[in-house]
Amino acid sequence: MAQSVLAMIGSSVHSGIQGEDHHLFRVYKAYSSEARLALLQVLSWGCPKPPSQTFDQYLFSSGRSCRFYRKAFDSQQRGKISTNPSGDRFDVSLLFKMIQLACHSLAPPEDEVWITPDHTRLEYLLTSIKNARNALVHNVSVTTQEKMVEEIETLRDLLTKVVKISGTLYCVNSGMVNQVLRIIHYNLNNIRDQPFAPLDLQDYSNHLVFDSLKATLCLNGAQELKQTYSSKIFLNPLSFLDKNECHLQVGEVFTCLSVQDLRVNSRSRLVHCKELLELMETATSDSEGSCEIQNPSLMILEGQPGSGKTTLLRLYVSHWIQGREDIKGLSDYDLVLHFECRDTCIDSFTQLLLSHMPQTTAKFRKNDLMHVFQSLKAMVLIDGLDELNTTSQKVIREILHLKSSCDLTLICTSRAEKIREVHKLVSDKARVMHMKILGIPIEKREEFVQAYQHQLKQHGVSQQDISGLLEYLHEVPSHLQDFFRFPLNLVLLTFLWDGAQLRVRKINSMTMLYLETHRLMIEKFLDRLMYHPSTHHLPLAKLTSKCESFRAVLYEEALRALAVSEVYLNERATKRLTELCISLDLPREEVFSAFLVATSDDHTLSLSEKVKFPHKGIQDFYAARHIASLVKEGPFPDLSLFISKLDELMKESSVPTFAWRQIVKHTQRLLGKPVSIRSILLEFHEDQSESQDIGRYQNVICHMVNLLHSSDPRSIEHYAAELVTLLDVAKGMSFEHWVDILKESHYNPTLAEEISKVLPKFSWTVRDQDVRAAAAFLSHNCPSQLTIDIMNDPNQLPHLHELLQTAATCINCKIYIFFHHHWRRPEEGSSNSLLLRLVPAQDNSVSPESPSSPDSSDRLRFIDGPKICLLELMGHFTGQAVHMLPTSIKEIRLALADDHDALDWHEALPKLSHMLPSLRNICELPSFAMSLH
């Protein structure tokens, strides 16, 4: 293997270059010069391009796509290709690839003829030269003069056949062929027989060492990485739920995710994980119209807690380790590295390589390691940019700097609230491709639950029948469907179903799922304590009280850790919780395993066990519980009595008068009013004035909304303005995020009014799951543009009529309405009654139950009050709908259910140009499209 070269070169450091080294260098020189010369000659004869045209230009003119070109050649190769029209600076590997793609009269690269032994075929001979050159670097056996001569003569025979066969194939005159052969023979003889100059020896030594180190890092390093990451291909989702060690292979439970491309205003698309690399390649080509851009794309996967960000990256690691081909392009990478931004032990990219490949990198000097790494095609999967700390930020900056000089692909994950900061960090160093994970599509959720439950049964963890759960998912109300799109929520739901089926029916929000799951976890934990040797003698009430005491401190530590962007508990917190277990006479290991997860980090230099929260979303929930408990305490109950006792104490202590007055003043101000949520959030921050710190608490505040509403609906009204202000200051809140917040409050009207004040002014897109919230918002505020995009049956969607009626009152708002279900299945219902809901509220004389009367519907054009600005409409409308349409309409996408519909519209068409002067286009499904001018 390549280690033999390293051993040979390493021994030469002390003893000088020996005679056997000369033999090795001669063979290496023969391949690096004469084999390269022969392949260059084949390329020049077989590629019919003008001398001034570069090979990339030739490939594009021959029909090769940018995407294909970028996949075939790495960034260093593309740099050589674009600046070297003759190809005389190409190495053997690049010449071989280019011959396969650019030379005519050869078999396609995937043809078996390239690897089938046949010394009469040019394809096989070229492959033999390339393989022999690689074998020289990967497995050195030439040490004696006799072996050196044998290797050179073998190469001479190969090169002779290649030149002669290619000369015949490309109709080169025999004089030219013989001249090339004479040059090759002459040079091979000199390489074999002439003494080396000192500079030549050093040059050959450097090149051979580099190629050997590259082979070592590529082969041994990849093998060691796969061993290091072997634990990452397994998930243990029940470790914090039921103290079960159930390691599930990520590929067995992972399903597709719906991903939205945020670079443009495009619709979300269903994306399997195998498509992400293809999307990056496509985006790189499409965005510039050129295959060469200075900073190739970096993908940021934005997602809410539990949306599958971490699992998706682990799936990539799993597939790379297993060598699976279903993620297209993944097998092309020499190395795939995985880095978690919460890591505090690794402070440089070099250390990342050293810690993840300790045995392989021990053979390298640090400078050589980075130099060799940059010659490889590598990918770095970066998990949790929103969890960056001081040390991991240094690593990320180094990776971004390194990216500009090598073929490095980056796929990163982050929460939504940190996206602005992430863009600031990377946008000036790489071209960003921003994607948003929306979750598991509704049609795939039952499949996910079935796969997950099947794996649990395979591991003997659960034998519960889930047919009822699948039925529940199939019939879940529309306002909850969006909630179950996240994998973590479905995992929690399955766990809850397995332990307490009746509780599933109570769930109506994300926080409620967390609450019910947490209650079940506590019950199971208390059951275990009832049989534990150290606590079995205690009554349940006593154990419950002790558990509450521990959880109160745990919730506080969750908030403390968030303040420093940590998911791990530091030494102080771990010690505090340990001492608390001792004081409460609770078994530490049992208590910790119920609420936390222990992990071992091996970073070569140290082996340490850390305790962390099982998931960032769980940590957020714990922190919200702590804040809710403090808010629930309310203002001080008897402030005057407390002040009087404080007065007596200060007089006894001889406190100076001015200081005493200040203490009383601040005490009255602090205790005389309810505590603010902001002050609690920033309690553990060194600088409590930094508003940007609020962003990390976005999910905590979301939980707070539900906890406040559940404890006392009046408290949400008291804190509504502050909650909205905190989220607005945090930035990064989309319309969809605000909808989720309102759902957590069960659509509290006070909170809806406060949210409406900070919603985007320009455009809202309202989908099925947003209808009720959007109706509440619209009653207080209207955007400049409103898109109502309904995929399911609108007649079965609660609150849609309310939304449409409210939309009719919007002033200076351009409205676009799409009823996809009626458009696809017109036979299942008409959209006429929905259209009639757009009648402005002032016209109470028109009955929404009778849209078919021409007399009544004609009156819609002449009513007083604001006129709706409806520009585009999609659905199934009968001909009578023409009398209901406002004059602002520009385009109608019309579905016809039967001949009656067609006849109605045929009769209505002559009136359109007069009644609807702005109408420019009617698109009919399925037969025709007609433009009106």
GROMACS .gro file of N, CA and C in nm, residues 743-807:
model
  195
  743LYS      N    1  -5.178   2.973   1.640
  743LYS     CA    2  -5.237   2.842   1.665
  743LYS      C    3  -5.209   2.796   1.808
  744GLU      N    4  -5.089   2.824   1.858
  744GLU     CA    5  -5.053   2.782   1.993
  744GLU      C    6  -5.140   2.849   2.098
  745SER      N    7  -5.196   2.965   2.066
  745SER     CA    8  -5.283   3.035   2.161
  745SER      C    9  -5.430   3.000   2.141
  746HIS      N   10  -5.456   2.901   2.054
  746HIS     CA   11  -5.593   2.866   2.019
  746HIS      C   12  -5.666   2.986   1.958
  747TYR      N   13  -5.593   3.061   1.877
  747TYR     CA   14  -5.646   3.174   1.800
  747TYR      C   15  -5.701   3.284   1.892
  748ASN      N   16  -5.624   3.315   1.996
  748ASN     CA   17  -5.665   3.421   2.088
  748ASN      C   18  -5.677   3.554   2.011
  749PRO      N   19  -5.791   3.623   2.020
  749PRO     CA   20  -5.812   3.745   1.940
  749PRO      C   21  -5.718   3.859   1.977
  750THR      N   22  -5.682   3.870   2.104
  750THR     CA   23  -5.587   3.977   2.143
  750THR      C   24  -5.451   3.954   2.081
  751LEU      N   25  -5.406   3.829   2.084
  751LEU     CA   26  -5.276   3.797   2.023
  751LEU      C   27  -5.282   3.817   1.872
  752ALA      N   28  -5.395   3.782   1.810
  752ALA     CA   29  -5.410   3.800   1.665
  752ALA      C   30  -5.398   3.948   1.629
  753GLU      N   31  -5.458   4.034   1.709
  753GLU     CA   32  -5.451   4.178   1.682
  753GLU      C   33  -5.307   4.228   1.694
  754GLU      N   34  -5.235   4.182   1.796
  754GLU     CA   35  -5.096   4.224   1.815
  754GLU      C   36  -5.007   4.174   1.700
  755ILE      N   37  -5.027   4.051   1.659
  755ILE     CA   38  -4.948   3.995   1.549
  755ILE      C   39  -4.974   4.071   1.419
  756SER      N   40  -5.100   4.108   1.396
  756SER     CA   41  -5.134   4.177   1.271
  756SER      C   42  -5.056   4.307   1.254
  757LYS      N   43  -5.012   4.366   1.365
  757LYS     CA   44  -4.938   4.492   1.357
  757LYS      C   45  -4.798   4.475   1.301
  758VAL      N   46  -4.743   4.354   1.308
  758VAL     CA   47  -4.603   4.333   1.267
  758VAL      C   48  -4.591   4.238   1.147
  759LEU      N   49  -4.703   4.197   1.091
  759LEU     CA   50  -4.699   4.106   0.976
  759LEU      C   51  -4.639   4.176   0.855
  760PRO      N   52  -4.583   4.097   0.760
  760PRO     CA   53  -4.529   4.157   0.637
  760PRO      C   54  -4.633   4.243   0.567
  761LYS      N   55  -4.591   4.359   0.522
  761LYS     CA   56  -4.684   4.453   0.459
  761LYS      C   57  -4.712   4.421   0.313
  762PHE      N   58  -4.618   4.353   0.248
  762PHE     CA   59  -4.631   4.338   0.103
  762PHE      C   60  -4.718   4.219   0.064
  763SER      N   61  -4.681   4.098   0.106
  763SER     CA   62  -4.748   3.981   0.050
  763SER      C   63  -4.770   3.874   0.156
  764TRP      N   64  -4.891   3.816   0.155
  764TRP     CA   65  -4.922   3.697   0.234
  764TRP      C   66  -4.964   3.586   0.138
  765THR      N   67  -4.920   3.465   0.166
  765THR     CA   68  -4.969   3.348   0.095
  765THR      C   69  -5.039   3.259   0.196
  766VAL      N   70  -5.169   3.242   0.179
  766VAL     CA   71  -5.251   3.167   0.274
  766VAL      C   72  -5.281   3.030   0.215
  767ARG      N   73  -5.235   2.925   0.285
  767ARG     CA   74  -5.263   2.788   0.243
  767ARG      C   75  -5.367   2.727   0.335
  768ASP      N   76  -5.404   2.603   0.307
  768ASP     CA   77  -5.515   2.539   0.378
  768ASP      C   78  -5.503   2.555   0.530
  769GLN      N   79  -5.384   2.525   0.583
  769GLN     CA   80  -5.365   2.523   0.727
  769GLN      C   81  -5.360   2.663   0.788
  770ASP      N   82  -5.354   2.767   0.704
  770ASP     CA   83  -5.341   2.904   0.753
  770ASP      C   84  -5.474   2.981   0.755
  771VAL      N   85  -5.581   2.920   0.708
  771VAL     CA   86  -5.704   2.994   0.679
  771VAL      C   87  -5.760   3.065   0.801
  772ARG      N   88  -5.775   2.993   0.911
  772ARG     CA   89  -5.838   3.054   1.029
  772ARG      C   90  -5.753   3.169   1.083
  773ALA      N   91  -5.622   3.149   1.088
  773ALA     CA   92  -5.533   3.254   1.137
  773ALA      C   93  -5.536   3.375   1.045
  774ALA      N   94  -5.533   3.350   0.914
  774ALA     CA   95  -5.533   3.461   0.819
  774ALA      C   96  -5.661   3.543   0.830
  775ALA      N   97  -5.773   3.476   0.853
  775ALA     CA   98  -5.899   3.549   0.870
  775ALA      C   99  -5.892   3.641   0.992
  776ALA      N  100  -5.829   3.591   1.099
  776ALA     CA  101  -5.815   3.673   1.220
  776ALA      C  102  -5.723   3.792   1.195
  777PHE      N  103  -5.615   3.770   1.120
  777PHE     CA  104  -5.521   3.879   1.090
  777PHE      C  105  -5.586   3.985   1.001
  778LEU      N  106  -5.659   3.939   0.899
  778LEU     CA  107  -5.716   4.031   0.800
  778LEU      C  108  -5.818   4.126   0.862
  779SER      N  109  -5.877   4.087   0.970
  779SER     CA  110  -5.974   4.176   1.033
  779SER      C  111  -5.907   4.297   1.095
  780HIS      N  112  -5.774   4.294   1.105
  780HIS     CA  113  -5.700   4.406   1.163
  780HIS      C  114  -5.604   4.472   1.064
  781ASN      N  115  -5.559   4.397   0.964
  781ASN     CA  116  -5.454   4.449   0.875
  781ASN      C  117  -5.459   4.375   0.742
  782CYS      N  118  -5.436   4.448   0.634
  782CYS     CA  119  -5.437   4.387   0.500
  782CYS      C  120  -5.301   4.410   0.433
  783PRO      N  121  -5.249   4.310   0.363
  783PRO     CA  122  -5.124   4.329   0.288
  783PRO      C  123  -5.152   4.394   0.153
  784SER      N  124  -5.048   4.427   0.081
  784SER     CA  125  -5.064   4.482  -0.054
  784SER      C  126  -5.107   4.373  -0.152
  785GLN      N  127  -5.066   4.249  -0.121
  785GLN     CA  128  -5.099   4.137  -0.211
  785GLN      C  129  -5.137   4.017  -0.126
  786LEU      N  130  -5.248   3.955  -0.159
  786LEU     CA  131  -5.298   3.840  -0.084
  786LEU      C  132  -5.321   3.724  -0.181
  787THR      N  133  -5.254   3.612  -0.155
  787THR     CA  134  -5.273   3.492  -0.235
  787THR      C  135  -5.338   3.386  -0.148
  788ILE      N  136  -5.456   3.340  -0.188
  788ILE     CA  137  -5.527   3.233  -0.116
  788ILE      C  138  -5.512   3.107  -0.200
  789ASP      N  139  -5.430   3.015  -0.153
  789ASP     CA  140  -5.387   2.898  -0.231
  789ASP      C  141  -5.438   2.772  -0.161
  790ILE      N  142  -5.554   2.722  -0.202
  790ILE     CA  143  -5.622   2.612  -0.133
  790ILE      C  144  -5.609   2.484  -0.215
  791MET      N  145  -5.543   2.382  -0.158
  791MET     CA  146  -5.519   2.258  -0.229
  791MET      C  147  -5.633   2.158  -0.212
  792ASN      N  148  -5.691   2.149  -0.092
  792ASN     CA  149  -5.795   2.050  -0.065
  792ASN      C  150  -5.934   2.106  -0.096
  793ASP      N  151  -6.037   2.025  -0.073
  793ASP     CA  152  -6.174   2.064  -0.104
  793ASP      C  153  -6.210   2.189  -0.023
  794PRO      N  154  -6.230   2.302  -0.085
  794PRO     CA  155  -6.258   2.425  -0.010
  794PRO      C  156  -6.390   2.421   0.064
  795ASN      N  157  -6.485   2.341   0.015
  795ASN     CA  158  -6.615   2.332   0.082
  795ASN      C  159  -6.605   2.257   0.214
  796GLN      N  160  -6.493   2.186   0.238
  796GLN     CA  161  -6.473   2.114   0.362
  796GLN      C  162  -6.374   2.184   0.455
  797LEU      N  163  -6.336   2.305   0.420
  797LEU     CA  164  -6.233   2.377   0.496
  797LEU      C  165  -6.298   2.479   0.588
  798PRO      N  166  -6.293   2.456   0.719
  798PRO     CA  167  -6.355   2.550   0.813
  798PRO      C  168  -6.291   2.689   0.802
  799HIS      N  169  -6.372   2.790   0.821
  799HIS     CA  170  -6.328   2.930   0.829
  799HIS      C  171  -6.287   2.989   0.693
  800LEU      N  172  -6.302   2.913   0.584
  800LEU     CA  173  -6.268   2.970   0.453
  800LEU      C  174  -6.369   3.078   0.416
  801HIS      N  175  -6.496   3.055   0.444
  801HIS     CA  176  -6.597   3.157   0.414
  801HIS      C  177  -6.567   3.286   0.490
  802GLU      N  178  -6.526   3.270   0.615
  802GLU     CA  179  -6.491   3.387   0.696
  802GLU      C  180  -6.373   3.462   0.635
  803LEU      N  181  -6.273   3.387   0.588
  803LEU     CA  182  -6.156   3.450   0.526
  803LEU      C  183  -6.196   3.527   0.400
  804LEU      N  184  -6.278   3.466   0.315
  804LEU     CA  185  -6.317   3.531   0.191
  804LEU      C  186  -6.399   3.657   0.218
  805GLN      N  187  -6.489   3.649   0.314
  805GLN     CA  188  -6.569   3.766   0.345
  805GLN      C  189  -6.483   3.879   0.401
  806THR      N  190  -6.383   3.843   0.481
  806THR     CA  191  -6.293   3.946   0.535
  806THR      C  192  -6.206   4.003   0.424
  807ALA      N  193  -6.161   3.917   0.333
  807ALA     CA  194  -6.078   3.963   0.222
  807ALA      C  195  -6.153   4.064   0.134
   0.00000   0.00000   0.00000
